[in-house]
Amino acid sequence: MSPHPILPLPPAPADDWALFLDVDGCLLEFADTPDAVVVPEGLPAILERLRERLGGALALVSGRGLKSLDTIFAPLRLTASGLHGLERRGHDGEVRAPEPPPGFDGLLDEARAVAAAYPGAVIEDKGVNIGLHWRRAPAAADALRGFAEAALERLPGYRLQPGDHVLELRPGGSDKGTAISAFLQEAPFAGRRPVFAGDDLTDEHGFVVVNAQEGMSILVGDRADTVATHALADPRAVYAWLASGA
Ligand SMILES: O=P(O)(O)OC[C@H]1O[C@H](O[C@H]2O[C@H](CO)[C@@H](O)[C@H](O)[C@H]2O)[C@H](O)[C@@H](O)[C@@H]1O
């Protein structure tokens, strides 16, 4: 992918940063299914070195759940927010995570039954969230959307979260911006310059927060509708940028 037409490249990571990193489409290339992603060789070591250099002030801020992040980056267990801000594991290792409402398993089975008619469609069990994916089954998009809209009526406090070839059923009340704000009130993030890199619309909430604190927001890709201050072309460019500071 070519660099963004307007936004400048970010400088190399600096010692006084609090660094927040989105995962899919930023650290990792997209894959056909959530489980098929590949962590580039060398990336875990780069993240570890950077975390050390920043005094621990590095966190993943993802739409994935913490369990999925830990599986992907094992044996690394990073400070992280999952489920678009709903879950958070601070530097102290303490986890804050909501519980699914009663009867949620039944809804998951109903979603699987809808997806079964479209080979390639994937239902992702994310605990309190359900991800309805159609990357390998574009014809499933309307049926999955229809299911999600109808399910909302049975889920007080839930809303729909659009993503890249995915729609999620999720509780409201948090986003990547609230997660970054919470980290920034705690050691070792507090008092540092916040920097957040991400590719998706959900990352814009985080961009707003770091911009408001004289930080730096880095769009991965060339999407036009962004408040980001800087840009990198793709996950390969993100890898090279992180490596330059590790
Ligand atoms: O906030 P992120 O870390 O970028 O996570 C966003 C979603 O990423 C995953 O789905 C996306 O990536 C999959 C693997 O490349 C791809 O198959 C899917 O089409 C994408 O939407 C993850 O599965 C979701 O739970 C995250 O919300």
CSV table of C-alpha atoms and ligand atoms in Angstrom, one decimal:
chain,number,residue,atom,x,y,z
A,1,MET,CA,0.0,0.0,0.0
A,2,SER,CA,1.3,3.5,-0.8
A,3,PRO,CA,1.9,6.0,2.0
A,4,HIS,CA,-1.0,8.4,3.0
A,5,PRO,CA,-1.2,11.3,0.5
A,6,ILE,CA,-1.3,14.0,3.2
A,7,LEU,CA,-0.3,12.8,6.7
A,8,PRO,CA,3.4,12.7,7.6
A,9,LEU,CA,5.3,9.6,8.8
A,10,PRO,CA,5.7,9.4,12.6
A,11,PRO,CA,9.2,9.9,14.2
A,12,ALA,CA,10.9,6.9,15.8
A,13,PRO,CA,9.6,5.9,19.2
A,14,ALA,CA,10.9,8.1,22.0
A,15,ASP,CA,11.7,7.3,25.7
A,16,ASP,CA,8.9,9.5,27.1
A,17,TRP,CA,6.0,7.9,25.1
A,18,ALA,CA,3.1,5.9,26.4
A,19,LEU,CA,2.6,3.6,23.4
A,20,PHE,CA,-0.8,2.1,22.5
A,21,LEU,CA,-1.1,-0.4,19.6
A,22,ASP,CA,-4.1,-1.7,17.8
A,23,VAL,CA,-3.7,-5.3,16.6
A,24,ASP,CA,-5.5,-6.5,13.4
A,25,GLY,CA,-4.7,-4.4,10.4
A,26,CYS,CA,-2.0,-2.6,12.4
A,27,LEU,CA,0.5,-5.0,14.1
A,28,LEU,CA,-0.9,-8.0,12.0
A,29,GLU,CA,-2.0,-8.3,8.4
A,30,PHE,CA,-5.7,-9.3,8.0
A,31,ALA,CA,-6.3,-13.1,7.5
A,32,ASP,CA,-9.4,-14.9,6.3
A,33,THR,CA,-10.6,-15.8,9.9
A,34,PRO,CA,-9.8,-14.4,13.3
A,35,ASP,CA,-7.7,-17.5,14.2
A,36,ALA,CA,-5.7,-17.5,11.0
A,37,VAL,CA,-3.6,-14.4,11.8
A,38,VAL,CA,0.2,-14.8,11.8
A,39,VAL,CA,2.5,-12.9,14.1
A,40,PRO,CA,5.6,-11.8,12.1
A,41,GLU,CA,8.8,-13.4,13.3
A,42,GLY,CA,10.6,-10.9,15.5
A,43,LEU,CA,7.5,-8.9,16.5
A,44,PRO,CA,7.2,-10.3,20.0
A,45,ALA,CA,10.9,-9.5,20.7
A,46,ILE,CA,10.5,-5.9,19.4
A,47,LEU,CA,7.4,-5.4,21.6
A,48,GLU,CA,9.3,-6.7,24.6
A,49,ARG,CA,12.3,-4.5,24.0
A,50,LEU,CA,10.1,-1.4,23.5
A,51,ARG,CA,8.1,-2.2,26.6
A,52,GLU,CA,11.3,-2.3,28.6
A,53,ARG,CA,12.6,1.0,27.0
A,54,LEU,CA,9.3,2.7,27.8
A,55,GLY,CA,9.4,1.6,31.4
A,56,GLY,CA,6.4,-0.7,30.8
A,57,ALA,CA,4.3,2.0,29.1
A,58,LEU,CA,3.2,-0.1,26.2
A,59,ALA,CA,-0.3,-1.6,25.8
A,60,LEU,CA,-2.4,-3.4,23.1
A,61,VAL,CA,-5.8,-1.7,22.5
A,62,SER,CA,-7.8,-4.1,20.5
A,63,GLY,CA,-11.3,-5.3,19.5
A,64,ARG,CA,-10.2,-8.8,20.4
A,65,GLY,CA,-10.7,-10.2,23.8
A,66,LEU,CA,-7.8,-10.5,26.2
A,67,LYS,CA,-7.9,-14.3,25.9
A,68,SER,CA,-7.5,-14.1,22.2
A,69,LEU,CA,-4.6,-11.5,22.5
A,70,ASP,CA,-2.8,-13.8,25.0
A,71,THR,CA,-3.2,-16.8,22.6
A,72,ILE,CA,-1.9,-14.9,19.6
A,73,PHE,CA,1.1,-13.3,21.3
A,74,ALA,CA,2.0,-16.2,23.7
A,75,PRO,CA,4.2,-16.5,25.7
A,76,LEU,CA,4.0,-12.7,25.8
A,77,ARG,CA,1.3,-11.5,28.1
A,78,LEU,CA,1.0,-7.7,27.5
A,79,THR,CA,-0.8,-5.0,29.3
A,80,ALA,CA,-3.9,-4.6,27.2
A,81,SER,CA,-7.4,-3.5,26.6
A,82,GLY,CA,-9.8,-5.9,24.8
A,83,LEU,CA,-13.3,-5.9,23.3
A,84,HIS,CA,-13.1,-2.2,22.2
A,85,GLY,CA,-12.4,-0.9,25.8
A,86,LEU,CA,-14.7,-3.3,27.7
A,87,GLU,CA,-11.9,-5.3,29.1
A,88,ARG,CA,-8.7,-4.0,30.6
A,89,ARG,CA,-5.6,-5.6,32.1
A,90,GLY,CA,-3.4,-2.9,33.7
A,91,HIS,CA,0.3,-2.9,34.2
A,92,ASP,CA,-0.3,-4.5,37.7
A,93,GLY,CA,-2.0,-7.5,36.0
A,94,GLU,CA,-5.4,-6.8,37.4
A,95,VAL,CA,-8.2,-7.6,35.0
A,96,ARG,CA,-11.5,-5.7,34.7
A,97,ALA,CA,-14.0,-7.6,32.5
A,98,PRO,CA,-17.8,-7.7,32.2
A,99,GLU,CA,-19.8,-10.9,32.3
A,100,PRO,CA,-22.2,-11.9,29.5
A,101,PRO,CA,-26.0,-11.6,30.3
A,102,PRO,CA,-28.1,-14.7,31.1
A,103,GLY,CA,-29.1,-16.7,28.1
A,104,PHE,CA,-26.2,-15.4,26.0
A,105,ASP,CA,-25.1,-19.0,25.0
A,106,GLY,CA,-28.4,-19.5,23.3
A,107,LEU,CA,-27.9,-16.4,21.2
A,108,LEU,CA,-24.5,-17.7,20.2
A,109,ASP,CA,-26.1,-20.9,19.0
A,110,GLU,CA,-28.7,-19.0,17.0
A,111,ALA,CA,-25.9,-16.9,15.4
A,112,ARG,CA,-24.1,-20.1,14.4
A,113,ALA,CA,-27.3,-21.5,12.9
A,114,VAL,CA,-27.6,-18.4,10.7
A,115,ALA,CA,-23.9,-18.6,9.6
A,116,ALA,CA,-24.2,-22.3,8.8
A,117,ALA,CA,-26.1,-21.5,5.7
A,118,TYR,CA,-23.0,-19.5,4.3
A,119,PRO,CA,-19.8,-21.6,4.1
A,120,GLY,CA,-17.0,-19.4,5.2
A,121,ALA,CA,-19.0,-17.2,7.6
A,122,VAL,CA,-17.6,-17.2,11.1
A,123,ILE,CA,-19.2,-16.6,14.5
A,124,GLU,CA,-16.6,-15.4,17.0
A,125,ASP,CA,-17.4,-16.1,20.7
A,126,LYS,CA,-15.9,-13.1,22.5
A,127,GLY,CA,-17.5,-13.7,25.9
A,128,VAL,CA,-19.8,-10.7,26.3
A,129,ASN,CA,-19.5,-9.8,22.5
A,130,ILE,CA,-20.4,-11.9,19.5
A,131,GLY,CA,-18.5,-11.2,16.2
A,132,LEU,CA,-20.3,-12.0,13.0
A,133,HIS,CA,-17.7,-12.3,10.2
A,134,TRP,CA,-18.3,-12.5,6.5
A,135,ARG,CA,-14.7,-11.9,5.0
A,136,ARG,CA,-14.8,-15.3,3.3
A,137,ALA,CA,-18.6,-15.3,2.7
A,138,PRO,CA,-19.7,-11.8,1.4
A,139,ALA,CA,-23.2,-13.2,0.7
A,140,ALA,CA,-23.7,-13.7,4.4
A,141,ALA,CA,-23.4,-10.0,5.2
A,142,ASP,CA,-27.1,-9.2,5.0
A,143,ALA,CA,-28.3,-12.3,6.9
A,144,LEU,CA,-25.8,-11.6,9.7
A,145,ARG,CA,-26.7,-8.0,9.9
A,146,GLY,CA,-30.4,-8.9,10.0
A,147,PHE,CA,-29.7,-11.4,12.8
A,148,ALA,CA,-27.7,-8.8,14.8
A,149,GLU,CA,-30.4,-6.1,14.4
A,150,ALA,CA,-33.1,-8.5,15.6
A,151,ALA,CA,-31.0,-9.7,18.5
A,152,LEU,CA,-30.4,-6.2,19.8
A,153,GLU,CA,-34.0,-6.0,20.8
A,154,ARG,CA,-33.4,-8.8,23.3
A,155,LEU,CA,-30.1,-7.3,24.7
A,156,PRO,CA,-30.7,-4.2,26.7
A,157,GLY,CA,-27.7,-1.9,26.8
A,158,TYR,CA,-26.1,-3.6,23.7
A,159,ARG,CA,-25.3,-1.9,20.4
A,160,LEU,CA,-23.8,-2.9,17.1
A,161,GLN,CA,-20.1,-2.3,16.4
A,162,PRO,CA,-19.2,-2.3,12.7
A,163,GLY,CA,-15.7,-3.4,11.7
A,164,ASP,CA,-13.8,-4.8,8.7
A,165,HIS,CA,-16.0,-7.5,7.2
A,166,VAL,CA,-17.5,-7.9,10.7
A,167,LEU,CA,-20.4,-6.7,12.8
A,168,GLU,CA,-20.4,-7.1,16.6
A,169,LEU,CA,-23.0,-7.3,19.2
A,170,ARG,CA,-21.5,-5.6,22.3
A,171,PRO,CA,-22.5,-3.7,25.4
A,172,GLY,CA,-22.2,0.1,25.1
A,173,GLY,CA,-20.4,2.4,27.5
A,174,SER,CA,-16.8,2.1,26.5
A,175,ASP,CA,-14.5,2.4,23.5
A,176,LYS,CA,-10.8,2.5,22.7
A,177,GLY,CA,-10.7,6.2,23.8
A,178,THR,CA,-12.0,5.4,27.3
A,179,ALA,CA,-9.5,2.5,27.6
A,180,ILE,CA,-6.6,4.8,26.7
A,181,SER,CA,-7.8,7.5,29.1
A,182,ALA,CA,-8.0,4.9,31.9
A,183,PHE,CA,-4.4,3.7,31.2
A,184,LEU,CA,-3.2,7.3,31.2
A,185,GLN,CA,-4.3,7.8,34.7
A,186,GLU,CA,-2.2,4.9,36.0
A,187,ALA,CA,1.5,4.1,36.3
A,188,PRO,CA,3.6,3.7,34.2
A,189,PHE,CA,1.5,5.5,31.5
A,190,ALA,CA,0.6,8.7,33.5
A,191,GLY,CA,2.7,11.7,32.6
A,192,ARG,CA,4.0,10.3,29.3
A,193,ARG,CA,3.2,11.5,25.8
A,194,PRO,CA,0.4,9.2,24.5
A,195,VAL,CA,0.9,7.7,21.0
A,196,PHE,CA,-1.7,5.4,19.4
A,197,ALA,CA,-1.5,3.5,16.1
A,198,GLY,CA,-4.5,1.9,14.5
A,199,ASP,CA,-6.2,1.3,11.2
A,200,ASP,CA,-10.0,1.0,11.8
A,201,LEU,CA,-12.9,3.4,12.5
A,202,THR,CA,-13.0,2.2,16.1
A,203,ASP,CA,-9.4,3.5,16.5
A,204,GLU,CA,-10.6,7.0,15.9
A,205,HIS,CA,-11.9,7.2,19.5
A,206,GLY,CA,-8.4,6.6,20.7
A,207,PHE,CA,-7.0,9.1,18.2
A,208,VAL,CA,-9.3,11.8,19.7
A,209,VAL,CA,-8.0,11.1,23.2
A,210,VAL,CA,-4.3,11.2,22.4
A,211,ASN,CA,-4.7,14.3,20.2
A,212,ALA,CA,-6.4,16.1,23.2
A,213,GLN,CA,-3.3,15.3,25.3
A,214,GLU,CA,-0.7,16.6,22.9
A,215,GLY,CA,0.0,13.1,21.8
A,216,MET,CA,0.3,11.5,18.4
A,217,SER,CA,-2.3,9.5,16.4
A,218,ILE,CA,-1.0,7.3,13.7
A,219,LEU,CA,-3.4,6.0,11.0
A,220,VAL,CA,-2.3,2.7,9.4
A,221,GLY,CA,-3.5,2.9,5.8
A,222,ASP,CA,-4.9,5.8,3.7
A,223,ARG,CA,-8.5,6.2,4.9
A,224,ALA,CA,-9.6,9.8,4.3
A,225,ASP,CA,-12.1,10.2,7.2
A,226,THR,CA,-9.6,10.4,10.1
A,227,VAL,CA,-8.4,12.8,12.9
A,228,ALA,CA,-5.0,11.1,12.9
A,229,THR,CA,-1.9,13.4,12.8
A,230,HIS,CA,0.5,10.9,11.2
A,231,ALA,CA,0.3,7.8,9.0
A,232,LEU,CA,2.0,4.5,8.2
A,233,ALA,CA,1.2,2.6,5.1
A,234,ASP,CA,0.5,-0.9,6.4
A,235,PRO,CA,1.5,-3.5,9.1
A,236,ARG,CA,5.0,-3.9,7.4
A,237,ALA,CA,5.6,-0.2,7.9
A,238,VAL,CA,4.4,-0.5,11.5
A,239,TYR,CA,6.9,-3.3,12.1
A,240,ALA,CA,9.8,-1.3,10.7
A,241,TRP,CA,8.7,1.8,12.7
A,242,LEU,CA,8.6,-0.1,16.0
A,243,ALA,CA,11.9,-1.9,15.2
A,244,SER,CA,13.5,1.5,14.7
A,245,GLY,CA,12.8,2.3,18.4
A,246,ALA,CA,13.4,-1.1,19.9
B,1,LIG,O1,-9.1,-3.6,17.2
B,1,LIG,P1,-8.4,-4.7,16.4
B,1,LIG,O2,-7.2,-5.3,17.2
B,1,LIG,O3,-8.0,-4.3,15.1
B,1,LIG,O4,-9.4,-5.9,16.3
B,1,LIG,C1,-10.6,-5.7,15.4
B,1,LIG,C2,-11.2,-7.1,15.1
B,1,LIG,O5,-10.1,-7.9,14.6
B,1,LIG,C3,-10.4,-9.2,14.3
B,1,LIG,O6,-11.2,-9.3,13.1
B,1,LIG,C4,-10.5,-8.7,12.0
B,1,LIG,O7,-9.4,-9.5,11.7
B,1,LIG,C5,-9.6,-10.9,11.3
B,1,LIG,C6,-8.2,-11.5,11.2
B,1,LIG,O8,-7.4,-10.8,10.3
B,1,LIG,C7,-10.4,-10.9,10.0
B,1,LIG,O9,-10.6,-12.2,9.6
B,1,LIG,C8,-11.7,-10.1,10.2
B,1,LIG,O10,-12.4,-10.0,8.9
B,1,LIG,C9,-11.4,-8.7,10.7
B,1,LIG,O11,-12.7,-8.0,11.1
B,1,LIG,C10,-11.1,-9.9,15.4
B,1,LIG,O12,-11.5,-11.2,15.0
B,1,LIG,C11,-12.3,-9.1,16.0
B,1,LIG,O13,-12.7,-9.8,17.2
B,1,LIG,C12,-11.7,-7.7,16.3
B,1,LIG,O14,-12.8,-6.9,16.8
